[in-house]
Amino acid sequence: MDPQPPKSTGQNRRDFLRQGFRGAALLGMGGLVGALSWRSSAETTRWQIDPQKCVRCGQCATACVLEHSAVRCAHAQAMCGYCELCTGYFEPDPNDLNTGAENQLCPTAAIRRRFVEDPYFEYTIDEALCIGCARCVEGCNRFGNGSLYLQVRHEICVNCNECAIARVCPGDAFLRVPVSRPYISKQIAH
Amino acid sequence: MLVRGWLICLCLGLGPLAVAEPRFPPPDFETEYQIPEEQYAPARALWVEYLDVAVLLGALGLASWFVARRRSRKAVLGLSLFSLLYFGFFKAGCVCAIGSVQNVALALFNPTYAIPLTVLVFFVAPLAVALFFGRTFCAAVCPHGALQDLILVKPVNVPRWLAQGLGVIPYLYLGLGVWFAATGGAFVICRYDPFVGIFRFSGSLTMMLVGALFVVTGLFVGRPYCRFLCPYGVLLKLAAKVSRWRVRITPDICTQCQLCEHSCPFGAIREPVVTRRDPRELARERRRFAALLALVPVLMLAGGWLGARFSGVAAQFHPVVELAELYLRHQTNPPSTPLPAVDALAYARAERDADALLANAVATRRQFNYGGWIFGAFAGLVVGAKLARYSIQPRRTDFEPDRGACYACARCFEYCPQERVRLGTWPAGEPIPGIAIPPSQGALSRKGTV
């Protein structure tokens, strides 16, 4: 075997330091994972609106990073009063109680109004049209049962690390929820 | 009917907003009508979330193998294209390792925030790989890196002094990001990310403009975000500096032919240092190094003081402090015009529990103050260490990439004649440029065994 030239001591010292730092970094990372996994969640999180805290400011429609916001109106039908004069559907002081565009509160006509039986009407949200502006939610909550409310739709939401709507929400209504229970639906208070 | 509806509205509608009892009791239908159930798209299964982690780990492993063993630029390019499509366009940029720094900081300082395990893996795994193989994450897994790597058409050389100067920015950006995330104020790194808007084909105007600026710059300057802004790159760089194995241009022996000298578009290749400094200058050099080392604590202290001075301004970006300031402004000096609608809603929330809000704001301000000291000291340490570093003479006998600055993109490999001999693409009979190597060493003799 050929005699190997002796390595310079400097190189050995640097390798030794490098090894030391590498070991320290691995230890530190192990410690970090250990400390954080103690209170980490196995589940990832999603952004959602707490309907009880929502103040219907209308920024969900405009602040989302998506051009067509991931926030849409949801309807807890079991809470709905099926009112003929739905304050979530009609402008204040409407000309007439029909589906004319001039009577509707919704800027995109995303609420479908269907006669059920006298004097009840069913209201359903067309989510493809809804822009999450919360005008109907405001009307329904201020004067009605509050069965209309906003929710982040997770098949649309890109789940930004920092939600752009949460950042500007004046009601502080956005929160991270576990992915297995990603919706906060409204219930009737018993 | 109309009148009755409005009457009920008048009676009930102005009551408290929280609905204890429904104002209009749900009707008992006489017809067959069934109240429809609420429809939600089903929640995503957890395994889909873990799939991202599996793809990340797989891509990291493949990238390291492509760089260290296969030594194939084509394979790295293919993998980076996949990563760009998967982590970039398909996953729409979130979650990413760069942003995960903030989640980790928030989790460390805010006990109420439970960090998802997937995010933790996105933070740790690329760093752990960098400790062994260098920055293979940057090479082919990070969608930001992949995008910039693919659009680089005409690389221009950034002068060394400029690159070194701008190289301080990522450290400061990392410190700033951690400062804001730890205090719960904002995820700055995500908010001002230049490329996420491109991955989503939508975003705010500033985001798209900054993205376009980086893309245009990236056509001529190699990886401008990675080199001069990426905060996660700082951690990767530190990890790669002590990596177990390094990216080597030559598969075995460097003949100092200098063919690879300008092959790196990111200015990561360092030439051999052959000349020793004059021994008579050594004492002076040592004194300068000692003085610079002594300067570090001074810089840290000054930085900390400066950081604390600016913490008041920084705290105003925190939503709690912002609202408390709005409330106090309104209390002491009520404006003549009504507040904008959104502010009025926030103000109403502040009024409901003003004391708690103010106490919270004071606590947040104090946290920002501590954070300012730490951030400033960190900035001072970075500047001091950067200065002191130039007094350490590197020892290199070969042309080799700087461990920390190398993105492991594998571009330089094929510039090396030894590599081409290994691959069998070197013209037969053509002498190897550079210094002659003993026939017992080098790729020529080992060909077939590598």
PDB file of N, CA and C in Angstrom, chain A residues 14 18 21-22 29 32-33 39-44 46 57 59 65 75-78 82 84-85 114 116-117 120 122 141-145 149 153 155 158 160-162 167 170-172 179 183 189, chain B residues 1 6 13 19-20 23-24 27 30-31 33 36 38-41 43-44 49-50 94 99 103 107 114-118 123-124 128 131 186-187 190-191 200 202 241-244 342 345 349 393 403:
ATOM      1  N   ARG A  14     -10.577  21.344  11.306  1.00  0.00           N
ATOM      2  CA  ARG A  14     -11.827  21.805  10.699  1.00  0.00           C
ATOM      3  C   ARG A  14     -12.844  20.678  10.590  1.00  0.00           C
ATOM      4  N   ARG A  18     -16.421  20.621  12.268  1.00  0.00           N
ATOM      5  CA  ARG A  18     -17.593  20.375  11.447  1.00  0.00           C
ATOM      6  C   ARG A  18     -18.440  19.249  12.036  1.00  0.00           C
ATOM      7  N   PHE A  21     -20.216  20.525  15.118  1.00  0.00           N
ATOM      8  CA  PHE A  21     -21.381  21.363  14.801  1.00  0.00           C
ATOM      9  C   PHE A  21     -22.521  20.517  14.241  1.00  0.00           C
ATOM     10  N   ARG A  22     -22.156  19.531  13.411  1.00  0.00           N
ATOM     11  CA  ARG A  22     -23.200  18.684  12.833  1.00  0.00           C
ATOM     12  C   ARG A  22     -23.922  17.924  13.933  1.00  0.00           C
ATOM     13  N   MET A  29     -31.995  19.820  16.584  1.00  0.00           N
ATOM     14  CA  MET A  29     -33.209  19.550  15.825  1.00  0.00           C
ATOM     15  C   MET A  29     -34.040  18.458  16.485  1.00  0.00           C
ATOM     16  N   LEU A  32     -35.771  20.052  19.312  1.00  0.00           N
ATOM     17  CA  LEU A  32     -36.884  20.883  18.837  1.00  0.00           C
ATOM     18  C   LEU A  32     -38.096  20.027  18.498  1.00  0.00           C
ATOM     19  N   VAL A  33     -37.828  18.947  17.753  1.00  0.00           N
ATOM     20  CA  VAL A  33     -38.943  18.060  17.379  1.00  0.00           C
ATOM     21  C   VAL A  33     -39.569  17.463  18.631  1.00  0.00           C
ATOM     22  N   ARG A  39     -46.626  19.076  22.050  1.00  0.00           N
ATOM     23  CA  ARG A  39     -47.917  19.743  21.942  1.00  0.00           C
ATOM     24  C   ARG A  39     -48.254  20.058  20.482  1.00  0.00           C
ATOM     25  N   SER A  40     -47.814  19.190  19.600  1.00  0.00           N
ATOM     26  CA  SER A  40     -48.223  19.372  18.209  1.00  0.00           C
ATOM     27  C   SER A  40     -49.471  18.535  17.973  1.00  0.00           C
ATOM     28  N   SER A  41     -50.118  18.824  16.851  1.00  0.00           N
ATOM     29  CA  SER A  41     -51.309  18.050  16.539  1.00  0.00           C
ATOM     30  C   SER A  41     -50.994  17.168  15.341  1.00  0.00           C
ATOM     31  N   ALA A  42     -51.468  15.927  15.417  1.00  0.00           N
ATOM     32  CA  ALA A  42     -51.237  15.016  14.295  1.00  0.00           C
ATOM     33  C   ALA A  42     -51.976  15.523  13.066  1.00  0.00           C
ATOM     34  N   GLU A  43     -53.056  16.247  13.323  1.00  0.00           N
ATOM     35  CA  GLU A  43     -53.857  16.733  12.210  1.00  0.00           C
ATOM     36  C   GLU A  43     -53.338  18.070  11.718  1.00  0.00           C
ATOM     37  N   THR A  44     -53.475  18.287  10.443  1.00  0.00           N
ATOM     38  CA  THR A  44     -53.210  19.621   9.935  1.00  0.00           C
ATOM     39  C   THR A  44     -54.433  20.489  10.216  1.00  0.00           C
ATOM     40  N   ARG A  46     -57.075  23.872   9.188  1.00  0.00           N
ATOM     41  CA  ARG A  46     -57.702  24.640   8.115  1.00  0.00           C
ATOM     42  C   ARG A  46     -58.210  25.939   8.728  1.00  0.00           C
ATOM     43  N   CYS A  57     -68.705  42.046   7.929  1.00  0.00           N
ATOM     44  CA  CYS A  57     -68.163  43.298   7.426  1.00  0.00           C
ATOM     45  C   CYS A  57     -68.070  43.303   5.905  1.00  0.00           C
ATOM     46  N   GLN A  59     -65.609  41.846   4.125  1.00  0.00           N
ATOM     47  CA  GLN A  59     -64.253  41.771   3.585  1.00  0.00           C
ATOM     48  C   GLN A  59     -63.875  40.374   3.108  1.00  0.00           C
ATOM     49  N   VAL A  65     -57.037  35.702  -1.109  1.00  0.00           N
ATOM     50  CA  VAL A  65     -56.011  35.721  -2.153  1.00  0.00           C
ATOM     51  C   VAL A  65     -56.562  35.204  -3.480  1.00  0.00           C
ATOM     52  N   HIS A  75     -76.239  27.790   4.642  1.00  0.00           N
ATOM     53  CA  HIS A  75     -77.589  27.980   5.150  1.00  0.00           C
ATOM     54  C   HIS A  75     -77.978  26.819   6.053  1.00  0.00           C
ATOM     55  N   ALA A  76     -78.170  27.131   7.332  1.00  0.00           N
ATOM     56  CA  ALA A  76     -78.657  26.118   8.270  1.00  0.00           C
ATOM     57  C   ALA A  76     -80.174  26.060   8.115  1.00  0.00           C
ATOM     58  N   GLN A  77     -80.637  25.199   7.216  1.00  0.00           N
ATOM     59  CA  GLN A  77     -82.068  25.172   6.874  1.00  0.00           C
ATOM     60  C   GLN A  77     -82.940  24.900   8.101  1.00  0.00           C
ATOM     61  N   ALA A  78     -82.403  24.104   9.041  1.00  0.00           N
ATOM     62  CA  ALA A  78     -83.198  23.753  10.210  1.00  0.00           C
ATOM     63  C   ALA A  78     -83.482  24.975  11.083  1.00  0.00           C
ATOM     64  N   TYR A  82     -88.255  30.253   7.002  1.00  0.00           N
ATOM     65  CA  TYR A  82     -88.957  30.156   5.714  1.00  0.00           C
ATOM     66  C   TYR A  82     -89.855  31.373   5.491  1.00  0.00           C
ATOM     67  N   GLU A  84     -91.739  34.654   4.240  1.00  0.00           N
ATOM     68  CA  GLU A  84     -92.066  35.182   2.926  1.00  0.00           C
ATOM     69  C   GLU A  84     -91.254  36.451   2.689  1.00  0.00           C
ATOM     70  N   LEU A  85     -91.181  37.291   3.740  1.00  0.00           N
ATOM     71  CA  LEU A  85     -90.316  38.469   3.657  1.00  0.00           C
ATOM     72  C   LEU A  85     -88.993  38.118   4.321  1.00  0.00           C
ATOM     73  N   ARG A 114     -87.840  29.574  -3.427  1.00  0.00           N
ATOM     74  CA  ARG A 114     -88.779  28.593  -3.979  1.00  0.00           C
ATOM     75  C   ARG A 114     -89.985  28.493  -3.062  1.00  0.00           C
ATOM     76  N   VAL A 116     -92.844  26.895  -1.023  1.00  0.00           N
ATOM     77  CA  VAL A 116     -93.062  25.559  -0.462  1.00  0.00           C
ATOM     78  C   VAL A 116     -94.546  25.361  -0.211  1.00  0.00           C
ATOM     79  N   GLU A 117     -95.096  26.150   0.682  1.00  0.00           N
ATOM     80  CA  GLU A 117     -96.541  26.162   0.942  1.00  0.00           C
ATOM     81  C   GLU A 117     -96.846  27.492   1.592  1.00  0.00           C
ATOM     82  N   TYR A 120     -94.838  29.864   3.262  1.00  0.00           N
ATOM     83  CA  TYR A 120     -93.416  29.565   3.458  1.00  0.00           C
ATOM     84  C   TYR A 120     -92.650  29.460   2.145  1.00  0.00           C
ATOM     85  N   GLU A 122     -88.681  28.512   0.555  1.00  0.00           N
ATOM     86  CA  GLU A 122     -87.370  27.910   0.837  1.00  0.00           C
ATOM     87  C   GLU A 122     -86.283  28.736   0.150  1.00  0.00           C
ATOM     88  N   ASN A 141     -79.195  37.927  10.075  1.00  0.00           N
ATOM     89  CA  ASN A 141     -78.833  37.954  11.489  1.00  0.00           C
ATOM     90  C   ASN A 141     -79.450  39.143  12.215  1.00  0.00           C
ATOM     91  N   ARG A 142     -79.581  40.259  11.502  1.00  0.00           N
ATOM     92  CA  ARG A 142     -80.089  41.446  12.180  1.00  0.00           C
ATOM     93  C   ARG A 142     -81.591  41.358  12.424  1.00  0.00           C
ATOM     94  N   PHE A 143     -82.304  40.826  11.433  1.00  0.00           N
ATOM     95  CA  PHE A 143     -83.760  40.830  11.571  1.00  0.00           C
ATOM     96  C   PHE A 143     -84.358  39.435  11.617  1.00  0.00           C
ATOM     97  N   GLY A 144     -83.595  38.407  11.279  1.00  0.00           N
ATOM     98  CA  GLY A 144     -84.192  37.077  11.182  1.00  0.00           C
ATOM     99  C   GLY A 144     -83.592  36.095  12.167  1.00  0.00           C
ATOM    100  N   ASN A 145     -83.612  34.841  11.786  1.00  0.00           N
ATOM    101  CA  ASN A 145     -83.160  33.782  12.687  1.00  0.00           C
ATOM    102  C   ASN A 145     -81.642  33.633  12.696  1.00  0.00           C
ATOM    103  N   TYR A 149     -75.060  32.053   7.248  1.00  0.00           N
ATOM    104  CA  TYR A 149     -73.766  32.388   7.850  1.00  0.00           C
ATOM    105  C   TYR A 149     -72.670  32.047   6.868  1.00  0.00           C
ATOM    106  N   ARG A 153     -64.968  27.471   2.298  1.00  0.00           N
ATOM    107  CA  ARG A 153     -65.177  26.212   1.585  1.00  0.00           C
ATOM    108  C   ARG A 153     -63.832  25.565   1.295  1.00  0.00           C
ATOM    109  N   GLU A 155     -62.933  22.946  -0.348  1.00  0.00           N
ATOM    110  CA  GLU A 155     -62.568  22.430  -1.674  1.00  0.00           C
ATOM    111  C   GLU A 155     -62.050  23.577  -2.553  1.00  0.00           C
ATOM    112  N   VAL A 158     -57.177  27.536  -0.536  1.00  0.00           N
ATOM    113  CA  VAL A 158     -55.828  26.999  -0.732  1.00  0.00           C
ATOM    114  C   VAL A 158     -55.067  26.901   0.589  1.00  0.00           C
ATOM    115  N   CYS A 160     -53.802  29.036   2.929  1.00  0.00           N
ATOM    116  CA  CYS A 160     -52.581  29.824   3.119  1.00  0.00           C
ATOM    117  C   CYS A 160     -52.089  29.673   4.555  1.00  0.00           C
ATOM    118  N   ASN A 161     -50.802  29.717   4.694  1.00  0.00           N
ATOM    119  CA  ASN A 161     -50.234  29.634   6.034  1.00  0.00           C
ATOM    120  C   ASN A 161     -50.742  30.797   6.895  1.00  0.00           C
ATOM    121  N   GLU A 162     -50.807  31.977   6.300  1.00  0.00           N
ATOM    122  CA  GLU A 162     -51.442  33.099   6.974  1.00  0.00           C
ATOM    123  C   GLU A 162     -52.629  33.546   6.122  1.00  0.00           C
ATOM    124  N   ARG A 167     -56.341  38.148   8.528  1.00  0.00           N
ATOM    125  CA  ARG A 167     -55.492  39.289   8.848  1.00  0.00           C
ATOM    126  C   ARG A 167     -56.297  40.570   8.998  1.00  0.00           C
ATOM    127  N   PRO A 170     -62.327  42.226  11.172  1.00  0.00           N
ATOM    128  CA  PRO A 170     -62.524  43.104  12.323  1.00  0.00           C
ATOM    129  C   PRO A 170     -63.171  42.388  13.514  1.00  0.00           C
ATOM    130  N   GLY A 171     -63.755  41.223  13.279  1.00  0.00           N
ATOM    131  CA  GLY A 171     -64.404  40.507  14.376  1.00  0.00           C
ATOM    132  C   GLY A 171     -63.502  39.459  15.000  1.00  0.00           C
ATOM    133  N   ASP A 172     -62.276  39.306  14.474  1.00  0.00           N
ATOM    134  CA  ASP A 172     -61.356  38.286  14.960  1.00  0.00           C
ATOM    135  C   ASP A 172     -62.039  36.918  14.930  1.00  0.00           C
ATOM    136  N   VAL A 179     -58.438  19.428  10.583  1.00  0.00           N
ATOM    137  CA  VAL A 179     -58.923  19.120   9.247  1.00  0.00           C
ATOM    138  C   VAL A 179     -60.070  18.107   9.269  1.00  0.00           C
ATOM    139  N   TYR A 183     -65.674  22.406   9.495  1.00  0.00           N
ATOM    140  CA  TYR A 183     -66.767  23.374   9.390  1.00  0.00           C
ATOM    141  C   TYR A 183     -67.363  23.631  10.765  1.00  0.00           C
ATOM    142  N   ALA A 189     -80.220  27.005  19.171  1.00  0.00           N
ATOM    143  CA  ALA A 189     -79.986  26.944  20.609  1.00  0.00           C
ATOM    144  C   ALA A 189     -81.220  26.363  21.278  1.00  0.00           C
TER     145      ALA A 189
ATOM    146  N   MET B   1     -99.290  40.314   4.850  1.00  0.00           N
ATOM    147  CA  MET B   1     -98.098  39.509   5.136  1.00  0.00           C
ATOM    148  C   MET B   1     -96.881  40.394   5.282  1.00  0.00           C
ATOM    149  N   TRP B   6     -92.805  42.926   8.854  1.00  0.00           N
ATOM    150  CA  TRP B   6     -92.083  44.091   9.347  1.00  0.00           C
ATOM    151  C   TRP B   6     -92.369  44.356  10.813  1.00  0.00           C
ATOM    152  N   GLY B  13     -86.466  42.308  16.016  1.00  0.00           N
ATOM    153  CA  GLY B  13     -85.223  42.476  15.262  1.00  0.00           C
ATOM    154  C   GLY B  13     -84.192  43.323  15.966  1.00  0.00           C
ATOM    155  N   VAL B  19     -78.668  34.740  18.859  1.00  0.00           N
ATOM    156  CA  VAL B  19     -80.015  34.174  18.808  1.00  0.00           C
ATOM    157  C   VAL B  19     -80.118  33.093  19.853  1.00  0.00           C
ATOM    158  N   ALA B  20     -80.854  33.365  20.907  1.00  0.00           N
ATOM    159  CA  ALA B  20     -81.129  32.323  21.882  1.00  0.00           C
ATOM    160  C   ALA B  20     -82.322  31.508  21.386  1.00  0.00           C
ATOM    161  N   ARG B  23     -86.233  33.915  16.116  1.00  0.00           N
ATOM    162  CA  ARG B  23     -87.270  34.945  16.088  1.00  0.00           C
ATOM    163  C   ARG B  23     -88.507  34.443  15.355  1.00  0.00           C
ATOM    164  N   PHE B  24     -88.267  33.664  14.331  1.00  0.00           N
ATOM    165  CA  PHE B  24     -89.382  33.084  13.593  1.00  0.00           C
ATOM    166  C   PHE B  24     -89.271  31.581  13.727  1.00  0.00           C
ATOM    167  N   PRO B  27     -91.195  26.488  10.684  1.00  0.00           N
ATOM    168  CA  PRO B  27     -92.599  26.119  10.485  1.00  0.00           C
ATOM    169  C   PRO B  27     -92.817  24.612  10.532  1.00  0.00           C
ATOM    170  N   GLU B  30     -97.308  21.444   6.332  1.00  0.00           N
ATOM    171  CA  GLU B  30     -98.450  20.543   6.157  1.00  0.00           C
ATOM    172  C   GLU B  30     -98.213  19.637   4.954  1.00  0.00           C
ATOM    173  N   THR B  31     -97.420  20.109   4.029  1.00  0.00           N
ATOM    174  CA  THR B  31     -97.131  19.266   2.866  1.00  0.00           C
ATOM    175  C   THR B  31     -96.018  18.280   3.216  1.00  0.00           C
ATOM    176  N   TYR B  33     -93.059  18.373   2.552  1.00  0.00           N
ATOM    177  CA  TYR B  33     -91.745  19.015   2.461  1.00  0.00           C
ATOM    178  C   TYR B  33     -90.825  18.569   3.585  1.00  0.00           C
ATOM    179  N   PRO B  36     -84.154  20.245   4.046  1.00  0.00           N
ATOM    180  CA  PRO B  36     -82.917  19.623   3.543  1.00  0.00           C
ATOM    181  C   PRO B  36     -81.776  19.717   4.540  1.00  0.00           C
ATOM    182  N   GLU B  38     -77.876  20.239   5.642  1.00  0.00           N
ATOM    183  CA  GLU B  38     -76.806  21.087   5.148  1.00  0.00           C
ATOM    184  C   GLU B  38     -75.772  20.254   4.414  1.00  0.00           C
ATOM    185  N   GLN B  39     -75.327  20.752   3.278  1.00  0.00           N
ATOM    186  CA  GLN B  39     -74.383  19.999   2.465  1.00  0.00           C
ATOM    187  C   GLN B  39     -72.997  20.637   2.536  1.00  0.00           C
ATOM    188  N   TYR B  40     -72.019  19.834   2.934  1.00  0.00           N
ATOM    189  CA  TYR B  40     -70.636  20.299   2.891  1.00  0.00           C
ATOM    190  C   TYR B  40     -69.834  19.287   2.104  1.00  0.00           C
ATOM    191  N   ALA B  41     -68.860  19.785   1.386  1.00  0.00           N
ATOM    192  CA  ALA B  41     -67.934  18.857   0.766  1.00  0.00           C
ATOM    193  C   ALA B  41     -67.239  18.090   1.882  1.00  0.00           C
ATOM    194  N   ALA B  43     -64.687  16.375   4.425  1.00  0.00           N
ATOM    195  CA  ALA B  43     -63.360  16.796   4.866  1.00  0.00           C
ATOM    196  C   ALA B  43     -62.313  15.918   4.201  1.00  0.00           C
ATOM    197  N   ARG B  44     -61.153  16.509   3.979  1.00  0.00           N
ATOM    198  CA  ARG B  44     -60.083  15.722   3.368  1.00  0.00           C
ATOM    199  C   ARG B  44     -59.575  14.688   4.352  1.00  0.00           C
ATOM    200  N   GLU B  49     -53.111  14.498   3.592  1.00  0.00           N
ATOM    201  CA  GLU B  49     -52.148  15.443   4.159  1.00  0.00           C
ATOM    202  C   GLU B  49     -50.782  14.779   4.327  1.00  0.00           C
ATOM    203  N   TYR B  50     -50.804  13.524   4.760  1.00  0.00           N
ATOM    204  CA  TYR B  50     -49.536  12.833   4.953  1.00  0.00           C
ATOM    205  C   TYR B  50     -48.879  12.489   3.628  1.00  0.00           C
ATOM    206  N   CYS B  94     -48.659  26.233  -0.565  1.00  0.00           N
ATOM    207  CA  CYS B  94     -48.746  26.004   0.887  1.00  0.00           C
ATOM    208  C   CYS B  94     -49.012  24.519   1.132  1.00  0.00           C
ATOM    209  N   GLY B  99     -42.047  28.901   4.705  1.00  0.00           N
ATOM    210  CA  GLY B  99     -43.019  29.475   5.645  1.00  0.00           C
ATOM    211  C   GLY B  99     -43.055  28.744   6.973  1.00  0.00           C
ATOM    212  N   ASN B 103     -44.194  28.986  11.572  1.00  0.00           N
ATOM    213  CA  ASN B 103     -45.038  28.123  12.392  1.00  0.00           C
ATOM    214  C   ASN B 103     -44.247  27.585  13.576  1.00  0.00           C
ATOM    215  N   ALA B 107     -45.046  28.284  17.401  1.00  0.00           N
ATOM    216  CA  ALA B 107     -45.279  27.161  18.310  1.00  0.00           C
ATOM    217  C   ALA B 107     -44.350  27.217  19.509  1.00  0.00           C
ATOM    218  N   ALA B 114     -50.888  24.752  18.476  1.00  0.00           N
ATOM    219  CA  ALA B 114     -50.391  23.391  18.252  1.00  0.00           C
ATOM    220  C   ALA B 114     -49.962  23.285  16.798  1.00  0.00           C
ATOM    221  N   ILE B 115     -48.683  23.072  16.599  1.00  0.00           N
ATOM    222  CA  ILE B 115     -48.169  23.019  15.232  1.00  0.00           C
ATOM    223  C   ILE B 115     -48.505  21.658  14.619  1.00  0.00           C
ATOM    224  N   PRO B 116     -49.062  21.631  13.417  1.00  0.00           N
ATOM    225  CA  PRO B 116     -49.344  20.332  12.795  1.00  0.00           C
ATOM    226  C   PRO B 116     -48.047  19.587  12.507  1.00  0.00           C
ATOM    227  N   LEU B 117     -48.088  18.283  12.679  1.00  0.00           N
ATOM    228  CA  LEU B 117     -46.877  17.478  12.502  1.00  0.00           C
ATOM    229  C   LEU B 117     -46.329  17.604  11.089  1.00  0.00           C
ATOM    230  N   THR B 118     -47.220  17.701  10.099  1.00  0.00           N
ATOM    231  CA  THR B 118     -46.753  17.811   8.717  1.00  0.00           C
ATOM    232  C   THR B 118     -45.881  19.052   8.557  1.00  0.00           C
ATOM    233  N   PHE B 123     -40.385  21.515   8.082  1.00  0.00           N
ATOM    234  CA  PHE B 123     -39.302  22.356   8.594  1.00  0.00           C
ATOM    235  C   PHE B 123     -38.018  21.559   8.807  1.00  0.00           C
ATOM    236  N   VAL B 124     -38.153  20.384   9.402  1.00  0.00           N
ATOM    237  CA  VAL B 124     -36.967  19.665   9.866  1.00  0.00           C
ATOM    238  C   VAL B 124     -36.301  18.842   8.770  1.00  0.00           C
ATOM    239  N   ALA B 128     -32.303  18.412   7.979  1.00  0.00           N
ATOM    240  CA  ALA B 128     -31.597  17.181   8.327  1.00  0.00           C
ATOM    241  C   ALA B 128     -30.857  16.636   7.106  1.00  0.00           C
ATOM    242  N   LEU B 131     -27.695  18.536   6.400  1.00  0.00           N
ATOM    243  CA  LEU B 131     -26.581  18.209   7.295  1.00  0.00           C
ATOM    244  C   LEU B 131     -25.738  17.062   6.748  1.00  0.00           C
ATOM    245  N   ALA B 186     -47.745  38.561  12.710  1.00  0.00           N
ATOM    246  CA  ALA B 186     -47.969  38.343  11.287  1.00  0.00           C
ATOM    247  C   ALA B 186     -47.008  37.280  10.790  1.00  0.00           C
ATOM    248  N   PHE B 187     -47.358  36.647   9.677  1.00  0.00           N
ATOM    249  CA  PHE B 187     -46.458  35.753   8.974  1.00  0.00           C
ATOM    250  C   PHE B 187     -45.893  36.538   7.790  1.00  0.00           C
ATOM    251  N   CYS B 190     -44.664  34.768   4.525  1.00  0.00           N
ATOM    252  CA  CYS B 190     -45.725  34.315   3.622  1.00  0.00           C
ATOM    253  C   CYS B 190     -46.353  35.507   2.917  1.00  0.00           C
ATOM    254  N   ARG B 191     -46.564  36.575   3.680  1.00  0.00           N
ATOM    255  CA  ARG B 191     -47.299  37.716   3.133  1.00  0.00           C
ATOM    256  C   ARG B 191     -46.570  38.336   1.953  1.00  0.00           C
ATOM    257  N   ARG B 200     -50.565  30.385  -7.912  1.00  0.00           N
ATOM    258  CA  ARG B 200     -52.034  30.375  -7.825  1.00  0.00           C
ATOM    259  C   ARG B 200     -52.692  31.099  -8.970  1.00  0.00           C
ATOM    260  N   SER B 202     -53.211  34.018  -9.073  1.00  0.00           N
ATOM    261  CA  SER B 202     -53.981  35.150  -8.549  1.00  0.00           C
ATOM    262  C   SER B 202     -53.301  35.640  -7.284  1.00  0.00           C
ATOM    263  N   LYS B 241     -23.002  23.948   5.578  1.00  0.00           N
ATOM    264  CA  LYS B 241     -21.605  24.262   5.863  1.00  0.00           C
ATOM    265  C   LYS B 241     -20.923  23.143   6.631  1.00  0.00           C
ATOM    266  N   VAL B 242     -21.694  22.402   7.413  1.00  0.00           N
ATOM    267  CA  VAL B 242     -21.096  21.315   8.196  1.00  0.00           C
ATOM    268  C   VAL B 242     -21.564  19.955   7.689  1.00  0.00           C
ATOM    269  N   SER B 243     -21.949  19.898   6.412  1.00  0.00           N
ATOM    270  CA  SER B 243     -22.538  18.654   5.913  1.00  0.00           C
ATOM    271  C   SER B 243     -21.501  17.520   5.894  1.00  0.00           C
ATOM    272  N   ARG B 244     -22.006  16.323   6.023  1.00  0.00           N
ATOM    273  CA  ARG B 244     -21.150  15.137   6.067  1.00  0.00           C
ATOM    274  C   ARG B 244     -20.461  14.922   4.722  1.00  0.00           C
ATOM    275  N   VAL B 342     -65.739  49.116   8.409  1.00  0.00           N
ATOM    276  CA  VAL B 342     -64.986  47.988   8.966  1.00  0.00           C
ATOM    277  C   VAL B 342     -64.355  48.368  10.299  1.00  0.00           C
ATOM    278  N   LEU B 345     -66.859  48.389  13.083  1.00  0.00           N
ATOM    279  CA  LEU B 345     -67.170  47.051  13.597  1.00  0.00           C
ATOM    280  C   LEU B 345     -66.074  46.584  14.550  1.00  0.00           C
ATOM    281  N   ARG B 349     -66.191  45.920  18.750  1.00  0.00           N
ATOM    282  CA  ARG B 349     -65.638  44.750  19.452  1.00  0.00           C
ATOM    283  C   ARG B 349     -64.696  45.207  20.561  1.00  0.00           C
ATOM    284  N   GLN B 393      -8.404  32.639   6.682  1.00  0.00           N
ATOM    285  CA  GLN B 393      -7.984  32.267   5.337  1.00  0.00           C
ATOM    286  C   GLN B 393      -8.477  30.864   5.007  1.00  0.00           C
ATOM    287  N   ARG B 403     -19.500  25.237   0.353  1.00  0.00           N
ATOM    288  CA  ARG B 403     -20.510  24.327   0.918  1.00  0.00           C
ATOM    289  C   ARG B 403     -21.846  25.021   1.156  1.00  0.00           C
TER     290      ARG B 403
END
